[in-house]
Every structure is written in structure tokens, then in C-alpha cells.
Coordinates of N, CA and C and ligand atoms in Angstrom, one line a residue:
M1 N 0.8 -1.2 0.0 CA 0.0 0.0 0.0 C 0.9 1.2 0.0
S2 N 0.6 2.2 -0.9 CA 1.4 3.4 -1.0 C 1.0 4.4 0.1
S3 N 1.9 5.0 0.7 CA 1.6 5.9 1.8 C 1.9 7.4 1.3
V4 N 0.9 8.2 1.5 CA 1.0 9.6 1.0 C 0.8 10.6 2.1
L5 N 1.7 11.6 2.1 CA 1.6 12.7 3.1 C 1.0 13.9 2.4
I6 N -0.1 14.4 3.0 CA -0.8 15.6 2.5 C -0.4 16.7 3.4
V7 N 0.2 17.7 2.7 CA 0.6 18.9 3.5 C -0.3 20.1 3.1
E8 N -1.3 20.3 4.0 CA -2.3 21.3 3.6 C -2.9 21.8 5.0
D9 N -3.0 23.2 5.1 CA -3.5 23.8 6.3 C -5.0 23.9 6.3
E10 N -5.7 23.9 5.2 CA -7.1 24.0 5.2 C -7.7 22.7 5.5
E11 N -8.3 22.6 6.8 CA -8.7 21.3 7.3 C -9.7 20.6 6.5
H12 N -10.7 21.3 6.0 CA -11.7 20.6 5.2 C -11.2 20.0 3.9
L13 N -10.2 20.7 3.3 CA -9.6 20.2 2.1 C -8.7 19.0 2.4
A14 N -7.9 19.1 3.5 CA -7.0 18.1 3.9 C -7.8 16.8 4.3
D15 N -8.8 17.0 5.0 CA -9.7 15.8 5.4 C -10.3 15.2 4.2
G16 N -10.8 16.0 3.3 CA -11.4 15.5 2.1 C -10.5 14.7 1.3
L17 N -9.2 15.2 1.2 CA -8.2 14.5 0.4 C -7.8 13.2 1.1
R18 N -7.7 13.2 2.4 CA -7.3 12.0 3.1 C -8.4 10.9 2.9
F19 N -9.7 11.4 3.1 CA -10.8 10.5 2.9 C -10.8 9.8 1.5
N20 N -10.6 10.6 0.5 CA -10.6 10.1 -0.9 C -9.4 9.2 -1.2
L21 N -8.2 9.6 -0.7 CA -7.0 8.8 -0.9 C -7.2 7.4 -0.2
E22 N -7.8 7.4 1.0 CA -8.0 6.2 1.7 C -9.0 5.3 0.9
A23 N -10.0 6.0 0.4 CA -11.0 5.2 -0.4 C -10.4 4.6 -1.6
E24 N -9.3 5.2 -2.1 CA -8.6 4.7 -3.3 C -7.5 3.6 -2.9
G25 N -7.4 3.3 -1.6 CA -6.5 2.3 -1.2 C -5.1 2.8 -0.8
Y26 N -5.0 4.1 -0.6 CA -3.7 4.7 -0.1 C -3.8 4.7 1.4
E27 N -2.6 4.8 2.0 CA -2.5 5.1 3.4 C -2.2 6.6 3.4
A28 N -3.0 7.4 4.0 CA -2.9 8.9 3.9 C -2.7 9.5 5.3
H29 N -1.8 10.5 5.3 CA -1.6 11.3 6.6 C -1.6 12.7 6.2
V30 N -1.9 13.6 7.2 CA -2.0 15.0 7.0 C -1.0 15.7 7.9
A31 N -0.2 16.7 7.3 CA 0.6 17.6 8.1 C 0.0 19.0 7.8
G32 N -0.3 19.8 8.9 CA -1.0 21.1 8.7 C -0.1 22.2 8.4
D33 N 1.2 22.0 8.5 CA 2.1 23.1 8.1 C 3.5 22.5 7.7
G34 N 4.3 23.4 7.1 CA 5.5 23.0 6.5 C 6.5 22.4 7.4
E35 N 6.6 23.0 8.6 CA 7.6 22.5 9.6 C 7.3 21.1 10.0
T36 N 6.0 20.8 10.3 CA 5.6 19.5 10.7 C 6.0 18.5 9.5
A37 N 5.7 18.9 8.3 CA 5.9 18.0 7.1 C 7.4 17.7 7.0
L38 N 8.3 18.8 7.1 CA 9.7 18.6 7.1 C 10.2 17.6 8.1
D39 N 9.7 17.8 9.3 CA 10.0 17.0 10.4 C 9.7 15.5 10.1
L40 N 8.5 15.2 9.7 CA 8.0 13.9 9.4 C 8.9 13.3 8.3
L41 N 9.1 14.1 7.2 CA 9.8 13.5 6.0 C 11.3 13.3 6.2
T42 N 11.9 14.1 7.1 CA 13.3 13.9 7.2 C 13.7 12.9 8.3
K43 N 12.8 12.8 9.3 CA 13.0 11.8 10.4 C 12.8 10.4 10.0
Q44 N 11.8 10.2 9.1 CA 11.5 8.9 8.5 C 11.4 8.9 7.0
P45 N 12.6 9.0 6.4 CA 12.7 9.3 4.9 C 11.9 8.2 4.1
A46 N 11.8 7.0 4.6 CA 11.2 5.9 3.8 C 9.8 5.7 4.1
R47 N 9.2 6.5 5.0 CA 7.9 6.4 5.5 C 6.8 6.6 4.4
Y48 N 7.1 7.6 3.6 CA 6.1 8.0 2.6 C 6.5 7.8 1.2
D49 N 5.6 7.4 0.3 CA 5.9 7.1 -1.1 C 5.7 8.4 -2.0
A50 N 4.9 9.3 -1.5 CA 4.7 10.6 -2.2 C 4.1 11.6 -1.3
V51 N 4.3 12.9 -1.7 CA 3.8 14.0 -0.9 C 2.9 14.9 -1.8
V52 N 1.7 15.3 -1.3 CA 0.9 16.3 -1.9 C 1.2 17.5 -1.1
L53 N 1.8 18.5 -1.8 CA 2.3 19.7 -1.0 C 1.6 21.0 -1.5
D54 N 0.9 21.6 -0.6 CA 0.3 22.9 -0.9 C 1.3 24.0 -0.9
V55 N 1.2 25.0 -1.7 CA 2.2 26.1 -1.7 C 1.8 27.1 -0.5
M56 N 0.6 27.4 -0.4 CA 0.2 28.4 0.6 C 0.0 27.7 2.0
L57 N 1.0 27.9 2.8 CA 0.9 27.3 4.2 C 1.3 28.3 5.2
P58 N 0.8 28.2 6.4 CA 1.3 29.1 7.5 C 2.8 28.8 7.8
G59 N 3.5 29.8 8.2 CA 5.0 29.6 8.4 C 5.7 29.4 7.1
I60 N 6.6 28.5 6.9 CA 7.3 28.3 5.7 C 6.3 27.8 4.6
D61 N 6.5 28.3 3.4 CA 5.6 27.9 2.3 C 6.0 26.6 1.6
G62 N 5.2 26.1 0.7 CA 5.5 24.9 0.0 C 6.8 24.9 -0.8
F63 N 7.2 26.0 -1.4 CA 8.4 26.1 -2.1 C 9.6 25.8 -1.2
A64 N 9.5 26.5 0.0 CA 10.6 26.3 1.0 C 10.7 24.9 1.5
V65 N 9.5 24.3 1.7 CA 9.5 22.9 2.1 C 10.2 22.0 1.1
A66 N 9.8 22.2 -0.2 CA 10.4 21.3 -1.3 C 12.0 21.6 -1.3
T67 N 12.4 22.8 -1.2 CA 13.8 23.2 -1.3 C 14.5 22.5 -0.1
E68 N 13.9 22.6 1.1 CA 14.6 22.0 2.3 C 14.7 20.5 2.2
L69 N 13.6 19.9 1.6 CA 13.6 18.4 1.5 C 14.8 18.0 0.6
R70 N 14.9 18.6 -0.5 CA 15.9 18.2 -1.5 C 17.3 18.5 -0.9
K71 N 17.4 19.6 -0.2 CA 18.7 19.9 0.5 C 19.1 18.9 1.5
A72 N 18.1 18.3 2.2 CA 18.3 17.4 3.2 C 18.5 15.9 2.6
G73 N 18.5 15.8 1.3 CA 18.7 14.5 0.7 C 17.4 13.7 0.7
Q74 N 16.3 14.3 0.8 CA 15.0 13.6 0.8 C 14.4 13.8 -0.6
F75 N 14.3 12.6 -1.4 CA 13.9 12.8 -2.8 C 12.6 12.1 -3.1
V76 N 11.7 12.1 -2.1 CA 10.4 11.5 -2.3 C 9.6 12.3 -3.4
P77 N 8.8 11.7 -4.2 CA 8.1 12.4 -5.2 C 7.1 13.4 -4.6
V78 N 7.2 14.7 -5.2 CA 6.3 15.7 -4.6 C 5.4 16.2 -5.7
L79 N 4.1 16.2 -5.4 CA 3.1 16.8 -6.3 C 2.7 18.1 -5.6
M80 N 3.0 19.2 -6.3 CA 2.7 20.5 -5.6 C 1.4 21.1 -6.1
L81 N 0.7 21.7 -5.1 CA -0.6 22.4 -5.4 C -0.4 23.9 -5.5
T82 N -0.4 24.4 -6.8 CA -0.1 25.8 -7.0 C -1.4 26.6 -7.2
A83 N -1.3 28.0 -7.1 CA -2.4 28.8 -7.3 C -2.7 28.8 -8.8
M84 N -4.0 28.8 -9.1 CA -4.5 28.8 -10.5 C -4.0 30.0 -11.3
G85 N -3.6 29.7 -12.5 CA -3.2 30.8 -13.4 C -1.9 31.5 -13.1
R86 N -1.1 30.8 -12.4 CA 0.2 31.5 -12.1 C 1.4 30.6 -12.6
P87 N 1.7 30.8 -13.8 CA 2.8 29.9 -14.4 C 4.1 30.1 -13.6
E88 N 4.3 31.3 -13.0 CA 5.5 31.5 -12.2 C 5.6 30.6 -11.0
D89 N 4.4 30.3 -10.5 CA 4.4 29.3 -9.4 C 4.9 27.9 -9.8
V90 N 4.4 27.6 -11.0 CA 4.8 26.3 -11.6 C 6.3 26.2 -11.7
L91 N 6.9 27.3 -12.3 CA 8.3 27.3 -12.5 C 9.1 27.3 -11.2
R92 N 8.6 28.1 -10.2 CA 9.2 28.1 -8.9 C 9.2 26.7 -8.3
G93 N 8.0 26.1 -8.4 CA 7.8 24.8 -7.9 C 8.8 23.7 -8.4
F94 N 9.0 23.7 -9.7 CA 9.9 22.8 -10.3 C 11.3 23.2 -9.9
A95 N 11.6 24.5 -9.9 CA 13.0 24.9 -9.4 C 13.3 24.4 -8.0
A96 N 12.2 24.4 -7.2 CA 12.4 24.0 -5.8 C 12.5 22.5 -5.6
G97 N 12.2 21.8 -6.7 CA 12.4 20.3 -6.6 C 11.1 19.5 -6.6
A98 N 10.0 20.2 -7.0 CA 8.7 19.5 -7.1 C 8.8 18.6 -8.4
D99 N 8.1 17.5 -8.4 CA 8.1 16.6 -9.5 C 6.9 16.8 -10.5
D100 N 5.8 17.3 -9.9 CA 4.7 17.6 -10.7 C 3.9 18.7 -10.0
Y101 N 2.9 19.2 -10.7 CA 2.1 20.2 -10.0 C 0.6 20.1 -10.5
L102 N -0.2 20.7 -9.7 CA -1.7 20.8 -10.0 C -2.2 22.1 -9.6
P103 N -2.8 22.9 -10.5 CA -3.3 24.2 -10.1 C -4.6 24.0 -9.2
K104 N -4.7 24.9 -8.2 CA -5.9 24.9 -7.4 C -6.9 25.9 -8.0
P105 N -8.2 25.7 -7.9 CA -8.9 24.5 -7.4 C -8.7 23.3 -8.5
F106 N -8.7 22.1 -8.0 CA -8.5 21.0 -8.9 C -9.6 20.0 -8.8
E107 N -9.7 19.2 -9.8 CA -10.7 18.1 -9.8 C -10.0 16.9 -9.1
L108 N -10.8 16.3 -8.1 CA -10.2 15.2 -7.4 C -9.7 14.1 -8.3
A109 N -10.5 13.8 -9.4 CA -10.1 12.7 -10.3 C -8.7 13.0 -10.9
I110 N -8.4 14.3 -11.2 CA -7.2 14.7 -11.8 C -6.0 14.5 -10.8
L111 N -6.3 14.9 -9.5 CA -5.3 14.7 -8.5 C -4.9 13.2 -8.3
L112 N -5.9 12.4 -8.3 CA -5.7 11.0 -8.1 C -4.9 10.4 -9.3
A113 N -5.2 10.9 -10.5 CA -4.5 10.4 -11.7 C -3.1 10.8 -11.7
R114 N -2.8 12.1 -11.3 CA -1.5 12.6 -11.3 C -0.6 11.9 -10.2
L115 N -1.3 11.6 -9.1 CA -0.6 10.9 -8.0 C -0.2 9.5 -8.4
S116 N -1.2 8.8 -9.0 CA -0.9 7.5 -9.4 C 0.1 7.4 -10.5
S117 N 0.1 8.4 -11.4 CA 1.1 8.5 -12.5 C 2.5 8.7 -11.9
L118 N 2.6 9.5 -10.8 CA 3.9 9.8 -10.1 C 4.4 8.5 -9.5
L119 N 3.5 7.8 -8.8 CA 3.9 6.5 -8.2 C 4.2 5.5 -9.2
R120 N 3.5 5.4 -10.3 CA 3.8 4.5 -11.4 C 5.2 4.7 -12.0
R121 N 5.5 6.0 -12.2 CA 6.8 6.3 -12.7 C 7.9 5.9 -11.7
K122 N 7.6 6.1 -10.5 CA 8.6 5.7 -9.5 C 8.8 4.2 -9.6
H123 N 7.7 3.4 -9.6 CA 7.9 1.9 -9.7 C 8.5 1.6 -11.1
W124 N 8.1 2.2 -12.1 CA 8.6 2.0 -13.5 C 10.1 2.2 -13.5
L125 N 10.5 3.3 -12.9 CA 12.0 3.6 -12.9 C 12.8 2.6 -12.1
L126 N 12.2 2.1 -11.0 CA 12.9 1.2 -10.1 C 12.8 -0.2 -10.6
S127 N 12.1 -0.5 -11.7 CA 12.0 -1.8 -12.2 C 12.1 -1.7 -13.8
L128 N 13.3 -1.3 -14.2 CA 13.4 -0.9 -15.6 C 13.3 -2.1 -16.6
Q129 N 12.5 -1.8 -17.6 CA 12.4 -2.8 -18.7 C 13.4 -2.6 -19.7
T130 N 13.6 -3.6 -20.6 CA 14.5 -3.4 -21.7 C 13.8 -2.7 -22.9
G131 N 14.4 -1.7 -23.5 CA 13.9 -1.0 -24.6 C 14.6 -1.3 -25.9
G132 N 13.9 -1.2 -27.0 CA 14.6 -1.5 -28.3 C 15.1 -0.3 -29.0
S133 N 15.2 0.8 -28.4 CA 15.6 2.0 -29.0 C 17.0 2.1 -29.4
K134 N 17.4 3.1 -30.0 CA 18.9 3.3 -30.4 C 19.7 3.3 -29.1
A135 N 19.2 3.9 -28.1 CA 20.0 4.0 -26.8 C 20.1 2.6 -26.2
G136 N 19.2 1.7 -26.6 CA 19.2 0.3 -26.2 C 20.6 -0.3 -26.6
G137 N 21.1 0.1 -27.8 CA 22.4 -0.3 -28.2 C 23.5 0.2 -27.3
L138 N 23.3 1.4 -26.9 CA 24.3 2.0 -25.9 C 24.2 1.2 -24.6
F139 N 23.0 0.9 -24.2 CA 22.9 0.1 -22.9 C 23.6 -1.3 -23.1
E140 N 23.4 -1.8 -24.3 CA 24.0 -3.1 -24.6 C 25.5 -3.0 -24.6
K141 N 26.0 -1.9 -25.2 CA 27.5 -1.7 -25.2 C 28.0 -1.6 -23.8
N142 N 27.2 -0.9 -23.0 CA 27.5 -0.8 -21.6 C 27.5 -2.2 -20.9
A143 N 26.5 -3.0 -21.4 CA 26.4 -4.3 -20.8 C 27.7 -5.1 -21.1
R144 N 28.2 -5.0 -22.3 CA 29.4 -5.7 -22.7 C 30.6 -5.3 -21.8
N145 N 30.5 -4.1 -21.4 CA 31.6 -3.6 -20.5 C 31.4 -4.0 -19.0
G146 N 30.5 -5.0 -18.8 CA 30.4 -5.5 -17.5 C 29.2 -5.0 -16.7
F147 N 28.4 -4.2 -17.4 CA 27.2 -3.7 -16.7 C 26.0 -4.3 -17.3
P148 N 25.4 -5.4 -16.7 CA 24.5 -6.3 -17.3 C 23.1 -5.8 -17.6
D149 N 22.7 -4.6 -17.2 CA 21.4 -4.3 -17.4 C 21.2 -2.8 -17.6
E150 N 20.0 -2.3 -17.7 CA 19.8 -0.9 -18.0 C 19.7 0.0 -16.8
E151 N 20.1 -0.6 -15.7 CA 20.0 0.3 -14.5 C 21.2 1.2 -14.4
L152 N 22.3 0.7 -15.1 CA 23.5 1.6 -15.1 C 23.8 2.1 -16.5
F153 N 24.1 3.3 -16.7 CA 24.4 3.8 -18.0 C 25.8 4.6 -17.8
L154 N 26.7 4.2 -18.6 CA 28.1 4.8 -18.6 C 28.3 5.7 -19.8
F155 N 28.8 6.9 -19.5 CA 29.3 7.7 -20.6 C 30.3 8.7 -20.1
D156 N 31.3 8.9 -20.9 CA 32.3 10.0 -20.6 C 32.8 10.0 -19.2
G157 N 33.1 8.8 -18.7 CA 33.6 8.7 -17.3 C 32.5 8.9 -16.2
K158 N 31.3 9.0 -16.6 CA 30.2 9.2 -15.6 C 29.3 7.9 -15.6
T159 N 28.7 7.6 -14.5 CA 27.8 6.5 -14.4 C 26.5 7.1 -13.9
I160 N 25.4 6.7 -14.6 CA 24.1 7.0 -14.1 C 23.5 5.7 -13.6
D161 N 23.1 5.7 -12.4 CA 22.5 4.6 -11.8 C 21.0 4.9 -11.6
F162 N 20.2 4.4 -12.6 CA 18.8 4.8 -12.6 C 18.0 4.2 -11.4
S163 N 18.4 3.0 -11.0 CA 17.7 2.4 -9.9 C 17.9 3.1 -8.5
A164 N 19.2 3.6 -8.4 CA 19.5 4.3 -7.1 C 19.3 5.8 -7.2
L165 N 18.8 6.2 -8.4 CA 18.6 7.7 -8.7 C 19.9 8.5 -8.4
Q166 N 21.0 8.0 -9.0 CA 22.3 8.7 -8.7 C 23.1 8.9 -10.0
I167 N 23.9 9.9 -10.0 CA 24.9 10.1 -11.0 C 26.2 10.1 -10.2
R168 N 27.2 9.2 -10.7 CA 28.5 9.2 -10.1 C 29.5 9.7 -11.0
V169 N 30.3 10.7 -10.6 CA 31.3 11.3 -11.4 C 32.6 11.2 -10.5
A170 N 33.6 10.4 -10.9 CA 34.8 10.2 -10.0 C 34.3 9.8 -8.6
D171 N 34.6 10.6 -7.6 CA 34.2 10.1 -6.2 C 33.0 10.9 -5.8
R172 N 32.4 11.7 -6.7 CA 31.2 12.5 -6.4 C 30.0 11.8 -6.7
V173 N 29.0 11.8 -5.8 CA 27.7 11.2 -6.0 C 26.6 12.2 -5.9
V174 N 25.8 12.4 -7.0 CA 24.7 13.3 -7.0 C 23.4 12.5 -6.9
Q175 N 22.6 12.9 -6.0 CA 21.3 12.2 -5.9 C 20.3 12.9 -6.8
L176 N 19.5 12.2 -7.5 CA 18.5 12.8 -8.5 C 17.1 12.7 -7.9
T177 N 16.3 13.6 -8.2 CA 14.9 13.5 -7.9 C 14.3 12.5 -8.9
L178 N 13.1 12.0 -8.6 CA 12.4 11.1 -9.5 C 12.3 11.6 -10.9
M179 N 11.9 12.9 -11.0 CA 11.6 13.4 -12.4 C 12.9 13.8 -13.1
E180 N 13.9 14.2 -12.3 CA 15.2 14.4 -12.9 C 15.7 13.1 -13.6
A181 N 15.6 12.0 -12.9 CA 16.0 10.7 -13.4 C 15.2 10.3 -14.6
N182 N 13.9 10.5 -14.5 CA 13.0 10.2 -15.6 C 13.3 11.0 -16.9
L183 N 13.6 12.3 -16.7 CA 13.9 13.2 -17.8 C 15.2 12.7 -18.4
L184 N 16.2 12.5 -17.6 CA 17.5 12.1 -18.1 C 17.4 10.7 -18.8
R185 N 16.6 9.8 -18.3 CA 16.4 8.5 -18.9 C 15.8 8.7 -20.3
H186 N 14.8 9.6 -20.4 CA 14.1 9.8 -21.6 C 15.1 10.4 -22.7
L187 N 15.9 11.3 -22.2 CA 16.9 11.9 -23.2 C 18.0 10.9 -23.6
V188 N 18.4 10.1 -22.6 CA 19.4 9.1 -22.9 C 18.9 8.0 -23.9
K189 N 17.6 7.7 -23.7 CA 17.0 6.7 -24.6 C 16.9 7.2 -26.1
H190 N 16.8 8.6 -26.2 CA 16.8 9.2 -27.5 C 18.1 9.7 -27.9
N191 N 19.2 9.1 -27.5 CA 20.5 9.5 -27.7 C 20.8 10.0 -29.1
E192 N 21.3 11.2 -29.2 CA 21.6 11.9 -30.5 C 20.4 12.2 -31.4
R193 N 19.2 12.2 -30.7 CA 18.0 12.6 -31.4 C 17.4 13.8 -30.7
N194 N 16.8 14.7 -31.5 CA 16.1 15.9 -30.9 C 14.9 15.4 -30.2
V195 N 14.6 16.0 -29.0 CA 13.4 15.8 -28.3 C 12.8 17.1 -28.0
S196 N 11.5 17.3 -28.3 CA 10.9 18.6 -28.1 C 10.4 18.8 -26.7
R197 N 10.3 20.1 -26.3 CA 9.9 20.3 -24.9 C 8.5 19.8 -24.7
K198 N 7.6 19.9 -25.7 CA 6.3 19.5 -25.6 C 6.2 18.0 -25.3
S199 N 7.0 17.2 -26.1 CA 7.0 15.8 -26.0 C 7.6 15.4 -24.6
L200 N 8.5 16.2 -24.1 CA 9.1 15.8 -22.7 C 8.0 16.0 -21.7
L201 N 7.3 17.1 -21.8 CA 6.2 17.4 -20.8 C 5.1 16.3 -20.9
E202 N 4.9 15.8 -22.1 CA 3.8 14.8 -22.3 C 4.3 13.4 -21.8
E203 N 5.6 13.1 -22.2 CA 6.0 11.7 -22.0 C 6.7 11.5 -20.6
V204 N 7.3 12.6 -20.1 CA 8.0 12.5 -18.8 C 7.0 12.8 -17.7
W205 N 6.3 13.9 -17.9 CA 5.4 14.4 -16.8 C 3.9 14.0 -17.0
D206 N 3.6 13.6 -18.2 CA 2.2 13.3 -18.4 C 1.3 14.5 -18.4
L207 N 1.9 15.6 -18.8 CA 1.2 16.9 -18.8 C 0.7 17.2 -20.3
H208 N -0.6 17.3 -20.5 CA -1.1 17.6 -21.8 C -1.7 19.0 -21.9
E209 N -1.8 19.6 -20.8 CA -2.4 21.0 -20.9 C -1.3 22.0 -21.5
D210 N -1.8 23.2 -21.6 CA -0.9 24.2 -22.1 C 0.1 24.6 -21.0
T211 N 1.0 23.8 -20.7 CA 2.0 24.1 -19.6 C 3.1 25.0 -20.2
D212 N 3.6 25.9 -19.4 CA 4.7 26.7 -19.8 C 5.9 25.8 -20.0
T213 N 6.4 25.6 -21.2 CA 7.4 24.6 -21.4 C 8.8 25.1 -20.8
R214 N 8.8 26.3 -20.3 CA 10.1 26.7 -19.7 C 10.3 25.9 -18.4
A215 N 9.2 25.3 -17.9 CA 9.3 24.5 -16.7 C 10.4 23.5 -16.9
I216 N 10.6 23.0 -18.1 CA 11.6 22.0 -18.4 C 13.0 22.5 -18.2
D217 N 13.2 23.8 -18.6 CA 14.5 24.4 -18.5 C 15.2 24.4 -17.2
N218 N 14.3 24.5 -16.1 CA 14.9 24.4 -14.8 C 15.5 23.1 -14.5
F219 N 14.9 22.0 -15.1 CA 15.5 20.7 -14.9 C 16.7 20.5 -15.7
I220 N 16.7 21.1 -16.9 CA 17.9 20.9 -17.8 C 19.1 21.6 -17.1
V221 N 18.9 22.8 -16.6 CA 19.9 23.5 -15.9 C 20.5 22.7 -14.8
R222 N 19.7 22.0 -14.0 CA 20.2 21.2 -12.9 C 20.9 20.0 -13.5
L223 N 20.4 19.3 -14.5 CA 21.1 18.1 -15.0 C 22.4 18.5 -15.6
R224 N 22.5 19.7 -16.2 CA 23.8 20.1 -16.8 C 24.8 20.3 -15.7
R225 N 24.4 20.8 -14.5 CA 25.3 21.0 -13.4 C 25.8 19.6 -12.9
Y226 N 25.0 18.6 -13.1 CA 25.5 17.3 -12.7 C 26.4 16.6 -13.7
I227 N 26.1 16.8 -15.0 CA 26.9 15.9 -15.9 C 27.9 16.7 -16.8
E228 N 27.8 18.0 -16.8 CA 28.7 18.7 -17.7 C 29.9 19.2 -16.9
T229 N 31.1 19.2 -17.6 CA 32.3 19.8 -17.0 C 32.1 21.3 -16.9
E230 N 31.6 21.9 -18.0 CA 31.3 23.3 -18.0 C 29.8 23.5 -18.4
P231 N 29.0 23.6 -17.3 CA 27.5 23.7 -17.6 C 27.1 24.8 -18.5
S232 N 27.9 25.9 -18.6 CA 27.5 26.9 -19.5 C 27.9 26.6 -21.0
R233 N 28.8 25.6 -21.2 CA 29.1 25.1 -22.5 C 28.9 23.6 -22.6
P234 N 27.6 23.3 -22.6 CA 27.2 21.9 -22.6 C 27.7 21.1 -23.8
R235 N 28.2 19.9 -23.6 CA 28.6 19.0 -24.7 C 27.6 17.8 -24.8
H236 N 27.0 17.4 -23.7 CA 26.1 16.2 -23.7 C 24.6 16.6 -23.8
L237 N 24.3 17.7 -23.1 CA 22.9 18.1 -23.0 C 22.7 19.4 -23.8
I238 N 22.5 19.2 -25.1 CA 22.5 20.3 -26.1 C 21.1 21.0 -26.2
T239 N 21.1 22.3 -26.2 CA 19.8 23.0 -26.6 C 19.7 23.0 -28.1
V240 N 18.5 22.6 -28.6 CA 18.2 22.7 -30.0 C 17.2 23.9 -30.2
R241 N 17.7 25.0 -30.7 CA 16.9 26.2 -30.8 C 15.6 26.0 -31.5
G242 N 14.5 26.4 -30.8 CA 13.2 26.3 -31.4 C 12.6 24.9 -31.4
V243 N 13.3 24.0 -30.8 CA 12.8 22.6 -30.7 C 12.8 22.1 -29.3
G244 N 14.0 21.9 -28.7 CA 14.1 21.4 -27.4 C 15.5 21.0 -27.0
Y245 N 15.7 19.7 -26.9 CA 17.0 19.3 -26.4 C 17.5 18.0 -27.1
R246 N 18.8 17.8 -27.0 CA 19.3 16.5 -27.5 C 20.4 16.1 -26.6
F247 N 20.4 14.8 -26.2 CA 21.4 14.2 -25.4 C 22.4 13.5 -26.3
V248 N 23.7 13.8 -26.1 CA 24.8 13.1 -26.8 C 25.7 12.5 -25.9
A249 N 25.7 11.1 -25.9 CA 26.6 10.4 -24.9 C 28.1 10.6 -25.2
E250 N 28.4 10.5 -26.6 CA 29.8 10.6 -27.0 C 29.9 11.7 -28.0
P251 N 30.1 13.0 -27.6 CA 30.3 14.1 -28.5 C 31.5 13.8 -29.5
K252 N 31.3 14.2 -30.7 CA 32.4 14.0 -31.7 C 33.5 14.9 -31.6
D253 N 33.3 16.2 -31.0 CA 34.4 17.2 -31.0 C 35.5 16.8 -30.0
Ligands
CA301 CA1 -3.2 26.2 2.1

């Protein structure tokens, strides 16, 4: 049974959410403010499978909660509840480390769908299937070098461990959030092929609405910091003007 922490100060909304999540077979808990949520999530990091995090909270807000969680090395999937019609909230949420968002007020069915999609992606990522794409060849080449499966991807002296959500460069280990890992995996699978921002939003986040595609850019900036020697002059994670991005495992230059 998946366990979800609801961080919401409006009691009727929190109770309604808990009731409905329980009816859907989740174990649901409520934290009424950000400090309580941080306390619960950092003291028992494996206790919750996902967090529904409201932005507007008494004391520290949802952005600060997400930022603090990631800083503390807590990478639980976070679905953030943002104010309606505020794309800047969405961008701030992603920058703070949220994995997905939902504008308030929301339809319960949509929240349930997003939550289950987030959890499905978590399970999917942790139990990787074999793909037949071009990058499959890269994974196979990796396999010949002694890495038998798709959980590890080696390139340019770096190792991406998708099951542990880590990038290892020399003796440095970077912990990835769920969606950072999903995004990276999607780009790696399309090695040397252009991927549009819109298709990333659809295939990585399951977002079909008119989302501000700049939301992706925050993630790209972070991924570059992890994998590029000079993040301002990327060689692996290339911007394709007017299109989106392209991952290149082995740059020719
Ligand atoms: Ca609130």
C-alpha cells in the first residue's frame, strides 16, 4: 500500500483529500504546516511514497518545504498544489524540486490520476524494462563492459544509476529526484536525437495541458550541473533552438 503525506492547512480540504485517498486504497496522513511536514519527512525518509504539497501554508511555504527536502537529501516524489493561473508558481515549484504540479482548485479525479502517475513512474523507474531504441544499443554496449542491465548507464567517465537515482562522477555522487532521473532517462534513450519540450512534458510528466514549457528548462539547468564539466558550454545536453534538447553520450568534437 502506498503511503501519501498531504501537506495542507485548510482542514476541510486536507480531510477530504485524506478520505478520498484512503478510499482509493492509499494510506494517507496530514501535516497542517511546512515545519511538521519537514520533520516527518526527514526523520522517517522511507515512511512516505509521495507528498501532496500545498504552496500556501502558514509559516514556511511549499516552495521552501520542497527546497529544504531536497537539500536534506529527501527525494520523495512531490506533487505541488499551486495557485490557479500562475505559471511563475509552476516554474518556482519545479525549481524548488517538485516533480509535478496541479493548479488549485483541482478536480479530485485529476489529482488521483497525477498521484498514481507519479507513483507508477517511481515503480517503473525502479524496475526498468529493456527497450529496443537506439540507446538500447548503448545500454548493450554498456552491458558488454560488464554492466549487465539498463540500470546503469556509462558515458564519458560518468555513471548514471537509474535504480538508485544517482549520478556518479569520479568520487562525487549526485542524488537525483524522480523526475530528474525520468527526464535524463528519456533523453538518454533518445541519444543523438532531438526531443521537443512538448513531448518531454507529455512523456515524462504526463502533462497535456498548455503548460509553460520553460518548466523543463529548470530541470535541464540542474542536469547540466550534474553531468557537464562546463555547464555553460554543454557537450552532452544540447539546446536545439526552437525545438528542445538533444542528449549526446559521445560528442564527436
Ligand atoms: Ca493552504
